[in-house]
Amino acid sequence: MASPFKILFFIFSIFSILSSITCSNPHPLDSLTPDELLQVRAIVLKAYPTPKYKLTFQYVGLEEPDKPVTLSWLSKPTKKPPPRRAFVIVWLNKQSHEIVVDLSKRSIISEKVYSGTGYPLLTIEELEAAVELALKYKPFLASLKKRGLNASEVACTTQTIGWYGEMKTKRQLKVPCFYLEGTVNMYLRPIEGISIAVDLEEMKVSEYKDSFVAPMPKAEGTEYRASMVKPPFGPRLNGAPAEPGQIKGLKIDGNTVRWANWRFHLGFDARAGPVISTASIYDPDKRKYRQVMYRGYISELFIPYQDPSEEWYHITFFDCGEFGFGLSAVPLEPLNDCPAAAVFVDGYYAGQDGKPVKVEDAMCIFERHPGDIMWRHTEAEIPNVTIREVRPEVSLVVRMVATVGNYDYILDWEFKPSGSIKFGVGLTGVLEVKAAPYTHTDQIKEEVYGTLIADNTIGVHHDHFITYHVDLDIDGDTNSLVKTNLVTRRVKDKNVPRKSYWTVEHETAKTEADARIKLGLSPAELVFVNPNKRTKPGNKVGYRLLPGGASGPLLAPDDYPQIRAAFTNYNVWVTPYNKSEKWAGGLYADQSRGDDNLGVWSSRNRDIENKDIVMWYTMGFHHVPCQEDFPVMPTLSGGFELRPTNFFEYSPVLKTRPPFHAPWPNCTA
């Protein structure tokens, strides 16, 4: 039976959502609705009726209108919106078919067979079918028996196989398996020495090897469920006050979100997960919303493991392009994933059969009150007067969590009244480990490609490279990148004792080659400006990039995984806007060969000065596992920020009004 508190929380949450969400005409960038997904399915199956054709829906997403069309509609949203269209990839006759469906015409308006390299997004149904095949495969059951393992305690997952120079490839997966018996933390008990490959076309086991038997890591100490963890316990945590209620000032009209001085559109995509569009900030002096970002989302996530042994070398994931962040979205838990008063938003994607699949509470929107200070000043130098002004930091956050195998990725988009947008990623979950015969580091006499974190358990070294696609429209869609280099100068005036100072030199990137940047090599600021707009003192309006910790790839440039992931070679790229250039690792990431990715596009060295441009930002984590990552990993966070620079005439937080506070009680000891 539900507790009275849960019932009360549910009632208040429903009231909050209903009172803050209204409906309006469809927005051109709205994600496809369940009804639209069903329409797409019906239209495609009418053209390819079963049983004559056996096809699967690998991806269905919005075919977004041309950008000028969308911007024109936004300038006059009362006029008829552009046609609703869907972009579909179906797998048919061992080929990828790209289809564009016009929902208003209820017909296919474009279709072509993809003839390049790589394969489309995998479906959840394919992953589940591959696991089921492995669990029923007789040689595998015999290998389990040889090891004395109970087949009913075995769980499996899937791994993509990458590309290593093969001329011909086929759609297949590896299926690694794990032993439960005493824990649900399956990834920490790998059944080492067995290699299973499944052919997705024939849906059969295509390769099987039982090469060796490795010690099984213990189940003891791996349990993470609160009800199963044994003493001694850690401290009892204080939760945030659970007071359901409406977020004041938050308005959601369809998929358009308004809060404080921000307005943006929120979408959901099977591959990218959350998509933020048409983000604009209100300028009270100009009495209008001013553009900042047209469209932003995570374009790719590259995770190369660093064990080159025969059993492990293939583990180099492209999580967005192979598994899909939207497909991997999980329901968020009130009060733990999101605070009280959060508004929850469902996500929808098309399953393998084309029917809509609902991810309940896939995203949440909430105010963040971190206890930080937005701005303050105390003036104590004026005689007989003490002045103190303080404003607390408050921001609005859009959050989604994608669980891709052993890792949980917390994706945050944070909007601040100061005009800043913060992009945050948190990494948590469970390590990918390798079974080994060691129980102490003194026993290790060879390269093990990781850290001994528990008995018979090696946490393997690996990286995470998250690449964002950020289509900036700083006060308009013609922008430039200006590198503000900080340089040291010698003082020429002999009458002063100072010998040096630093100043700035501005360098405008004219072509794509000028805008390929490895962060941290020299002191500089990267500012995206609108060269056609100036403030009253004459400065070009802009936003500057505040990067987080900068990490780049350590693999050799000619290594096959790095060829595929050339988009990580630089932390920052800038390209001219091109509607087709969406996915940094290419549209067909599974077994891609690096011939259609951000590195290839940028090699054209197109003009980017005073153009409609896109910033690609890659944040990286080199992960050397440690014992504190076992059996669950505390969240490791990273991010970057876009901050206004000469965008406003003065500080946008000057006139923010402080919140109303209840009188603070006087306390005496």
Coordinates of C-alpha atoms in Angstrom, one line a residue, residues 50-588:
T50 CA 4.0 -7.7 -44.8
P51 CA 4.5 -10.6 -45.2
K52 CA 6.1 -9.7 -48.6
Y53 CA 8.6 -7.4 -46.9
K54 CA 10.3 -8.0 -43.6
L55 CA 11.6 -4.8 -42.3
T56 CA 12.6 -3.3 -38.9
F57 CA 12.4 0.3 -37.8
Q58 CA 15.9 1.2 -36.7
Y59 CA 15.3 5.0 -36.2
V60 CA 12.3 7.3 -36.4
G61 CA 12.8 11.0 -35.6
L62 CA 11.7 14.4 -36.6
E63 CA 12.8 15.6 -40.0
E64 CA 13.2 19.1 -38.9
P65 CA 12.2 21.9 -41.2
D66 CA 14.9 24.0 -42.9
K67 CA 16.2 26.4 -40.4
P68 CA 15.1 29.6 -42.2
V69 CA 11.6 28.1 -42.4
T70 CA 11.5 27.5 -38.6
L71 CA 12.9 31.0 -37.8
S72 CA 10.4 32.6 -40.1
W73 CA 7.6 30.8 -38.3
L74 CA 9.0 31.8 -34.9
S75 CA 8.9 35.4 -36.0
K76 CA 5.2 35.0 -36.7
P77 CA 3.9 31.9 -34.8
T78 CA 0.3 32.7 -35.6
K79 CA 0.8 31.6 -39.2
K80 CA 0.5 28.0 -40.3
P81 CA 3.5 25.9 -39.2
P82 CA 5.6 24.1 -41.8
P83 CA 4.7 20.5 -42.7
R84 CA 5.3 17.8 -40.1
R85 CA 7.8 15.2 -41.5
A86 CA 9.6 12.2 -40.1
F87 CA 13.0 10.8 -41.0
V88 CA 13.0 7.0 -40.9
I89 CA 15.7 4.4 -41.3
V90 CA 14.4 0.9 -41.9
W91 CA 16.5 -2.3 -42.3
L92 CA 15.2 -4.2 -45.3
N93 CA 16.9 -6.9 -47.5
K94 CA 20.2 -6.4 -45.6
Q95 CA 20.2 -2.7 -46.4
S96 CA 19.5 0.6 -44.7
H97 CA 16.6 2.5 -46.4
E98 CA 16.4 6.2 -45.6
I99 CA 12.8 7.4 -45.9
V100 CA 11.2 10.8 -45.4
V101 CA 7.5 10.7 -44.5
D102 CA 5.2 13.8 -44.9
L103 CA 2.6 13.4 -42.3
S104 CA 0.3 16.1 -43.8
K105 CA 0.3 14.3 -47.2
R106 CA 0.3 10.9 -45.5
S107 CA 2.9 9.7 -48.0
I108 CA 6.6 9.0 -48.5
I109 CA 8.2 11.9 -50.3
S110 CA 11.8 10.7 -50.4
E111 CA 13.5 7.4 -50.2
K112 CA 17.0 6.1 -50.9
V113 CA 19.1 3.0 -50.2
Y114 CA 22.2 3.8 -48.2
S115 CA 25.3 2.4 -49.9
G116 CA 28.0 3.5 -47.6
T117 CA 29.8 1.9 -44.6
G118 CA 28.5 1.3 -41.1
Y119 CA 25.1 0.3 -39.8
P120 CA 22.2 2.1 -38.2
L121 CA 21.2 2.4 -34.5
L122 CA 20.5 -0.9 -32.9
T123 CA 17.1 -1.6 -31.5
I124 CA 16.4 -2.8 -28.0
E125 CA 14.6 -5.8 -29.5
E126 CA 17.8 -6.8 -31.4
L127 CA 19.8 -6.6 -28.2
E128 CA 17.3 -8.7 -26.3
A129 CA 17.1 -11.3 -29.1
A130 CA 20.9 -11.7 -29.2
V131 CA 21.1 -12.3 -25.4
E132 CA 18.3 -14.8 -25.6
L133 CA 20.2 -16.8 -28.3
A134 CA 23.3 -16.9 -26.2
L135 CA 21.5 -18.1 -23.1
K136 CA 20.0 -21.0 -25.0
Y137 CA 23.1 -22.0 -27.0
K138 CA 24.1 -25.5 -26.1
P139 CA 27.9 -25.1 -26.3
F140 CA 27.5 -22.2 -23.9
L141 CA 25.4 -24.2 -21.5
A142 CA 28.1 -26.9 -21.6
S143 CA 30.8 -24.3 -20.8
L144 CA 28.8 -23.1 -17.8
K145 CA 28.5 -26.7 -16.6
K146 CA 32.2 -27.2 -17.0
R147 CA 32.7 -24.2 -14.7
G148 CA 30.2 -25.4 -12.2
L149 CA 27.9 -22.5 -12.8
N150 CA 24.1 -22.6 -12.6
A151 CA 22.6 -21.4 -15.9
S152 CA 19.6 -19.9 -14.1
E153 CA 22.0 -17.5 -12.4
V154 CA 23.5 -16.2 -15.6
A155 CA 22.7 -12.8 -17.2
C156 CA 24.2 -11.4 -20.4
T157 CA 24.4 -8.1 -22.2
T158 CA 25.7 -7.0 -25.6
Q159 CA 28.7 -5.2 -27.1
T160 CA 29.3 -3.8 -30.5
I161 CA 32.4 -5.1 -32.3
G162 CA 33.8 -1.9 -33.9
W163 CA 35.8 -1.9 -37.1
Y164 CA 39.5 -3.0 -37.5
G165 CA 40.2 -2.7 -41.2
E166 CA 37.9 -5.4 -42.5
M167 CA 36.8 -5.0 -46.2
K168 CA 33.5 -6.7 -45.6
T169 CA 31.4 -6.6 -42.4
K170 CA 28.1 -7.9 -41.3
R171 CA 25.7 -6.8 -38.5
Q172 CA 26.8 -8.7 -35.4
L173 CA 27.2 -8.3 -31.7
K174 CA 29.3 -9.8 -29.0
V175 CA 27.4 -11.2 -26.0
P176 CA 29.4 -11.2 -22.7
C177 CA 27.8 -13.0 -19.8
F178 CA 28.0 -12.6 -16.0
Y179 CA 27.2 -14.7 -12.9
L180 CA 24.7 -13.5 -10.3
E181 CA 24.4 -15.9 -7.4
G182 CA 24.3 -13.7 -4.4
T183 CA 24.2 -10.3 -6.1
V184 CA 22.4 -8.3 -8.7
N185 CA 25.6 -6.4 -9.5
M186 CA 26.2 -8.5 -12.6
Y187 CA 28.9 -6.5 -14.2
L188 CA 31.3 -7.2 -11.3
R189 CA 31.1 -11.0 -11.9
P190 CA 32.2 -11.6 -15.5
I191 CA 32.4 -15.1 -16.9
E192 CA 35.8 -14.6 -18.5
G193 CA 37.2 -16.8 -21.3
I194 CA 34.0 -17.3 -23.3
S195 CA 33.5 -15.3 -26.6
I196 CA 30.0 -15.3 -28.2
A197 CA 29.1 -13.5 -31.4
V198 CA 25.6 -13.2 -32.8
D199 CA 24.7 -12.6 -36.4
L200 CA 21.8 -10.1 -36.4
E201 CA 20.8 -10.9 -39.9
E202 CA 20.5 -14.7 -39.5
M203 CA 19.7 -14.3 -35.8
K204 CA 22.1 -17.1 -34.9
V205 CA 25.3 -17.6 -33.0
S206 CA 28.0 -17.0 -35.6
E207 CA 31.1 -17.5 -33.5
Y208 CA 31.8 -19.3 -30.2
K209 CA 35.1 -19.8 -28.3
D210 CA 35.8 -21.2 -24.9
S211 CA 39.4 -20.3 -24.5
F212 CA 40.2 -20.4 -20.8
V213 CA 38.7 -20.4 -17.3
A214 CA 39.3 -17.4 -15.0
P215 CA 38.6 -17.1 -11.3
M216 CA 35.1 -15.8 -10.6
P217 CA 35.1 -12.6 -8.6
K218 CA 33.2 -12.9 -5.3
A219 CA 29.7 -11.7 -4.9
E220 CA 30.4 -10.6 -1.3
G221 CA 30.5 -6.9 -1.0
T222 CA 29.0 -6.1 -4.4
E223 CA 25.3 -5.7 -3.4
Y224 CA 24.1 -2.1 -3.8
R225 CA 20.4 -2.3 -3.0
A226 CA 19.6 -0.4 0.2
S227 CA 17.5 -3.3 1.5
M228 CA 20.4 -5.7 1.0
V229 CA 23.4 -3.7 2.2
K230 CA 24.8 -5.1 5.5
P231 CA 26.3 -3.1 8.4
P232 CA 28.4 -1.2 9.3
F233 CA 26.4 1.6 7.7
G234 CA 27.5 5.1 6.6
P235 CA 25.8 8.3 7.8
R236 CA 22.1 8.9 7.3
L237 CA 21.7 11.6 4.7
N238 CA 19.4 14.5 5.1
G239 CA 17.1 14.8 2.1
A240 CA 16.0 18.1 0.6
P241 CA 12.7 19.4 2.1
A242 CA 9.9 17.3 0.5
E243 CA 7.4 20.1 0.0
P244 CA 5.5 19.5 -3.3
G245 CA 4.3 22.6 -5.0
Q246 CA 4.4 24.6 -8.1
I247 CA 7.7 26.2 -9.4
K248 CA 6.8 29.9 -9.4
G249 CA 7.3 31.5 -12.7
L250 CA 7.6 28.2 -14.7
K251 CA 5.3 28.0 -17.6
I252 CA 5.2 25.1 -20.1
D253 CA 3.2 25.8 -23.3
G254 CA 3.2 22.6 -25.3
N255 CA 7.0 21.9 -25.4
T256 CA 8.1 25.6 -24.9
V257 CA 9.4 26.3 -21.5
R258 CA 9.5 29.8 -19.9
W259 CA 11.2 30.6 -16.7
A260 CA 12.6 33.8 -15.3
N261 CA 14.2 35.5 -18.3
W262 CA 14.6 32.3 -20.4
R263 CA 12.5 30.7 -23.1
F264 CA 13.4 27.5 -24.9
H265 CA 11.9 24.4 -26.6
L266 CA 12.4 20.9 -25.2
G267 CA 12.4 17.8 -27.4
F268 CA 13.2 14.1 -27.1
D269 CA 15.1 12.0 -29.6
A270 CA 15.7 8.3 -29.7
R271 CA 19.4 8.9 -30.4
A272 CA 20.3 12.1 -28.7
G273 CA 17.9 12.1 -25.7
P274 CA 17.0 15.7 -24.7
V275 CA 17.2 18.3 -27.4
I276 CA 17.1 22.0 -26.4
S277 CA 16.1 24.4 -29.2
T278 CA 15.5 28.1 -29.8
A279 CA 16.9 29.2 -26.4
S280 CA 16.4 32.9 -26.0
I281 CA 16.8 35.3 -23.1
Y282 CA 14.7 38.4 -22.4
D283 CA 16.4 41.7 -22.4
P284 CA 14.2 44.2 -20.4
D285 CA 15.9 47.2 -21.9
K286 CA 15.2 46.1 -25.4
R287 CA 11.9 44.6 -24.3
K288 CA 12.3 41.4 -26.4
Y289 CA 13.8 37.9 -26.3
R290 CA 17.2 37.7 -27.9
Q291 CA 18.5 34.5 -29.5
V292 CA 21.3 32.5 -28.0
M293 CA 21.1 28.9 -29.2
Y294 CA 19.1 27.4 -32.0
R295 CA 19.6 23.8 -31.2
G296 CA 21.8 21.8 -28.8
Y297 CA 22.1 18.1 -27.9
I298 CA 24.7 15.4 -27.2
S299 CA 25.8 14.2 -30.6
E300 CA 28.0 11.3 -29.7
L301 CA 29.7 9.5 -26.7
F302 CA 32.9 7.5 -27.4
I303 CA 34.1 5.1 -24.7
P304 CA 37.3 3.2 -25.7
Y305 CA 38.6 0.6 -23.2
Q306 CA 42.3 0.2 -22.9
D307 CA 42.8 -3.5 -22.8
P308 CA 44.2 -4.6 -26.2
S309 CA 43.9 -8.4 -25.4
E310 CA 42.0 -10.6 -27.8
E311 CA 39.0 -10.8 -25.5
W312 CA 38.8 -7.0 -24.9
Y313 CA 40.3 -5.0 -27.8
H314 CA 36.9 -4.6 -29.6
I315 CA 35.3 -2.7 -26.7
T316 CA 35.1 0.8 -28.0
F317 CA 31.5 2.0 -27.7
F318 CA 29.7 4.8 -29.6
D319 CA 26.8 5.0 -27.1
C320 CA 24.6 7.5 -29.0
G321 CA 25.1 6.1 -32.5
E322 CA 25.0 2.4 -31.5
F323 CA 22.6 2.2 -28.6
G324 CA 20.9 5.6 -28.4
F325 CA 20.6 7.9 -25.4
G326 CA 16.9 8.3 -25.9
L327 CA 16.4 4.5 -26.2
S328 CA 18.5 4.2 -23.0
A329 CA 16.5 6.8 -21.0
V330 CA 15.2 5.5 -17.7
P331 CA 12.3 6.8 -15.5
L332 CA 13.4 9.3 -13.0
E333 CA 12.6 8.9 -9.3
P334 CA 11.0 11.8 -7.5
L335 CA 13.0 13.3 -4.6
N336 CA 16.1 11.3 -5.5
D337 CA 16.7 11.9 -9.2
C338 CA 14.8 15.2 -9.1
P339 CA 13.8 17.4 -6.2
A340 CA 10.3 18.2 -4.9
A341 CA 8.2 20.3 -7.3
A342 CA 10.0 19.0 -10.3
V343 CA 7.8 18.7 -13.4
F344 CA 8.2 15.4 -15.2
V345 CA 8.0 14.9 -19.0
D346 CA 7.5 11.6 -20.8
G347 CA 9.6 10.6 -23.8
Y348 CA 8.5 8.5 -26.8
Y349 CA 10.4 6.6 -29.5
A350 CA 9.5 4.0 -32.1
G351 CA 10.2 0.4 -31.3
Q352 CA 11.5 -2.1 -33.8
D353 CA 8.0 -2.7 -35.1
G354 CA 7.4 1.1 -35.5
K355 CA 4.9 1.3 -32.6
P356 CA 5.5 4.0 -30.0
V357 CA 7.3 3.1 -26.8
K358 CA 6.7 5.4 -23.8
V359 CA 9.5 6.2 -21.3
E360 CA 7.6 7.5 -18.4
D361 CA 9.1 10.5 -16.5
A362 CA 12.1 10.5 -18.9
M363 CA 13.0 14.1 -18.2
C364 CA 12.4 16.5 -15.3
I365 CA 12.5 20.2 -15.0
F366 CA 13.2 21.8 -11.7
E367 CA 14.6 24.9 -9.9
R368 CA 18.1 24.4 -8.4
H369 CA 18.8 26.2 -5.2
P370 CA 22.4 25.2 -4.4
G371 CA 23.0 27.6 -1.6
D372 CA 25.4 29.5 -3.7
I373 CA 25.5 33.3 -4.2
M374 CA 24.6 34.8 -7.5
W375 CA 26.1 38.2 -6.6
R376 CA 26.8 40.2 -3.5
H377 CA 28.6 43.3 -2.2
T378 CA 29.2 44.9 1.1
E379 CA 30.2 48.5 1.1
A380 CA 31.9 49.4 4.4
E381 CA 34.1 52.3 3.3
I382 CA 31.5 55.0 3.4
P383 CA 31.5 56.7 6.8
N384 CA 28.6 55.8 9.1
V385 CA 27.0 53.6 6.4
T386 CA 27.1 49.9 5.9
I387 CA 25.5 48.6 2.7
R388 CA 25.0 44.9 1.9
E389 CA 23.2 43.4 -1.0
V390 CA 23.0 39.7 -1.7
R391 CA 21.1 37.6 -4.3
P392 CA 21.0 33.8 -4.0
E393 CA 21.9 31.6 -6.9
V394 CA 18.8 30.1 -8.5
S395 CA 18.7 28.3 -11.9
L396 CA 16.4 26.0 -14.0
V397 CA 17.6 22.5 -14.8
V398 CA 16.4 20.1 -17.4
R399 CA 17.6 16.5 -16.6
M400 CA 17.6 13.1 -18.1
V401 CA 19.4 9.9 -17.1
A402 CA 20.5 7.4 -19.7
T403 CA 21.6 3.9 -18.5
V404 CA 23.8 2.4 -21.2
G405 CA 24.9 -1.0 -19.9
N406 CA 26.9 -0.6 -16.7
Y407 CA 27.1 3.3 -16.8
D408 CA 24.4 5.8 -15.9
Y409 CA 24.8 9.2 -17.5
I410 CA 23.2 12.2 -15.8
L411 CA 22.5 14.8 -18.4
D412 CA 21.8 18.4 -17.2
W413 CA 21.0 21.6 -19.1
E414 CA 21.1 24.5 -16.6
F415 CA 19.8 28.0 -17.4
K416 CA 20.8 30.9 -15.2
P417 CA 19.3 34.4 -14.8
S418 CA 22.8 35.8 -15.6
G419 CA 22.3 34.5 -19.1
S420 CA 24.6 31.5 -18.8
I421 CA 23.8 28.1 -20.0
K422 CA 25.7 25.2 -18.3
F423 CA 26.0 21.8 -19.9
G424 CA 26.7 19.1 -17.3
V425 CA 27.3 15.3 -17.4
G426 CA 27.6 13.1 -14.4
L427 CA 29.0 9.6 -14.7
T428 CA 28.0 6.9 -12.2
G429 CA 26.9 3.3 -12.2
V430 CA 29.2 0.2 -12.1
L431 CA 32.6 -0.4 -13.5
E432 CA 33.3 -2.7 -16.4
V433 CA 35.8 -5.2 -14.9
K434 CA 38.0 -8.1 -15.9
A435 CA 38.4 -11.3 -13.9
A436 CA 42.0 -12.0 -12.9
P437 CA 43.9 -14.5 -10.6
Y438 CA 45.2 -11.7 -8.4
T439 CA 44.2 -10.8 -4.8
H440 CA 47.1 -8.4 -4.1
T441 CA 49.1 -5.9 -6.2
D442 CA 52.3 -7.6 -5.2
Q443 CA 51.2 -10.6 -7.3
I444 CA 51.0 -8.6 -10.5
K445 CA 54.1 -9.0 -12.7
E446 CA 52.6 -8.1 -16.1
E447 CA 50.5 -5.4 -17.7
V448 CA 46.8 -5.8 -16.6
Y449 CA 45.5 -2.6 -18.2
G450 CA 43.7 -1.5 -15.1
T451 CA 43.6 -1.4 -11.3
L452 CA 43.1 -4.3 -8.9
I453 CA 40.0 -3.0 -7.0
A454 CA 38.9 -6.2 -5.2
D455 CA 39.9 -9.9 -5.2
N456 CA 40.2 -11.2 -8.7
T457 CA 38.8 -8.0 -10.1
I458 CA 40.6 -5.5 -12.4
G459 CA 38.8 -2.2 -13.2
V460 CA 40.0 -1.6 -16.8
H461 CA 41.3 1.8 -17.9
H462 CA 39.0 3.6 -20.2
D463 CA 37.8 7.0 -21.5
H464 CA 34.6 8.9 -21.9
F465 CA 34.4 11.5 -24.6
I466 CA 31.1 13.4 -24.8
T467 CA 30.6 15.5 -27.9
Y468 CA 27.9 18.3 -28.0
H469 CA 26.4 19.8 -31.1
V470 CA 25.6 23.4 -30.2
D471 CA 24.1 25.6 -33.0
L472 CA 24.7 29.1 -31.6
D473 CA 22.6 32.0 -32.9
I474 CA 24.1 34.9 -30.8
D475 CA 21.5 37.6 -31.3
G476 CA 21.0 36.3 -34.8
D477 CA 22.2 33.5 -37.1
T478 CA 25.4 35.1 -38.5
N479 CA 28.2 34.7 -36.0
S480 CA 32.0 34.4 -35.8
L481 CA 34.5 32.8 -33.5
V482 CA 37.0 35.2 -32.0
K483 CA 40.0 33.8 -30.2
T484 CA 41.0 36.4 -27.5
N485 CA 44.7 35.5 -26.9
L486 CA 46.3 36.6 -23.6
V487 CA 49.9 37.8 -24.3
T488 CA 52.6 39.1 -22.1
R489 CA 54.1 42.5 -23.0
R490 CA 57.2 44.3 -21.6
V491 CA 56.7 47.8 -20.1
K492 CA 58.5 50.3 -22.2
D493 CA 58.1 53.3 -19.8
K494 CA 61.3 53.4 -17.8
N495 CA 59.7 55.7 -15.2
V496 CA 57.6 52.9 -13.7
P497 CA 59.1 49.9 -11.8
R498 CA 56.8 47.4 -13.4
K499 CA 58.5 45.3 -16.0
S500 CA 55.5 43.4 -17.7
Y501 CA 51.8 43.2 -18.1
W502 CA 49.4 41.1 -20.1
T503 CA 46.9 42.2 -22.7
V504 CA 44.7 40.7 -25.4
E505 CA 45.0 40.1 -29.1
H506 CA 41.9 39.3 -31.1
E507 CA 42.0 36.7 -33.8
T508 CA 38.9 35.9 -35.9
A509 CA 38.6 32.4 -37.2
K510 CA 38.0 32.6 -40.9
T511 CA 37.9 28.9 -41.9
E512 CA 37.2 25.6 -40.2
A513 CA 41.0 25.0 -39.9
D514 CA 41.3 28.1 -37.7
A515 CA 38.6 26.8 -35.3
R516 CA 40.0 23.3 -34.5
I517 CA 41.2 23.9 -31.0
K518 CA 42.9 21.8 -28.3
L519 CA 42.1 23.5 -25.0
G520 CA 44.8 24.4 -22.4
L521 CA 47.7 24.8 -24.8
S522 CA 47.8 28.6 -24.5
P523 CA 45.9 31.2 -22.5
A524 CA 43.0 32.4 -24.5
E525 CA 39.3 33.0 -24.4
L526 CA 36.9 31.7 -27.1
V527 CA 34.1 34.2 -27.8
F528 CA 31.3 33.7 -30.3
V529 CA 30.2 37.1 -31.5
N530 CA 27.7 38.6 -33.8
P531 CA 29.9 40.9 -35.8
N532 CA 26.8 42.8 -37.0
K533 CA 25.5 43.8 -33.6
R534 CA 27.3 46.1 -31.1
T535 CA 26.7 47.5 -27.7
K536 CA 26.5 51.2 -27.0
P537 CA 30.3 51.4 -26.2
G538 CA 31.0 49.6 -29.5
N539 CA 31.7 46.0 -28.4
K540 CA 30.5 43.1 -30.5
V541 CA 27.8 41.2 -28.7
G542 CA 28.8 37.7 -27.8
Y543 CA 29.0 34.6 -25.6
R544 CA 32.2 33.1 -24.4
L545 CA 33.0 29.5 -23.8
L546 CA 34.0 28.6 -20.2
P547 CA 35.5 25.1 -20.7
G548 CA 35.7 22.4 -18.0
G549 CA 38.7 20.2 -17.6
A550 CA 40.2 19.6 -21.0
S551 CA 41.2 16.0 -22.0
G552 CA 42.0 14.7 -25.4
P553 CA 42.5 11.2 -26.9
L554 CA 45.6 9.2 -26.0
L555 CA 45.2 6.5 -28.7
A556 CA 47.5 6.6 -31.7
P557 CA 45.9 8.5 -34.6
D558 CA 46.2 5.5 -36.9
D559 CA 44.4 3.2 -34.4
Y560 CA 41.1 2.1 -35.8
P561 CA 38.9 3.3 -32.9
Q562 CA 40.5 6.7 -33.1
I563 CA 40.0 6.9 -36.9
R564 CA 36.3 6.3 -36.3
A565 CA 36.3 8.8 -33.4
A566 CA 38.3 11.6 -35.1
F567 CA 35.8 14.0 -33.7
T568 CA 37.6 13.8 -30.4
N569 CA 40.9 15.0 -31.9
Y570 CA 40.0 18.5 -30.8
N571 CA 38.0 19.9 -27.9
V572 CA 36.4 22.5 -30.0
W573 CA 35.4 22.5 -33.7
V574 CA 33.4 25.1 -35.6
T575 CA 31.6 24.3 -38.8
P576 CA 29.1 26.2 -41.0
Y577 CA 25.5 25.1 -40.3
N578 CA 24.5 22.1 -42.4
K579 CA 21.2 20.4 -41.7
S580 CA 22.7 17.0 -42.5
E581 CA 25.7 17.3 -40.2
K582 CA 24.1 16.2 -36.9
W583 CA 26.0 13.2 -35.6
A584 CA 29.7 13.7 -34.9
G585 CA 30.5 10.0 -35.5
G586 CA 28.4 9.8 -38.6
L587 CA 24.8 8.8 -39.2
Y588 CA 25.7 5.1 -39.3

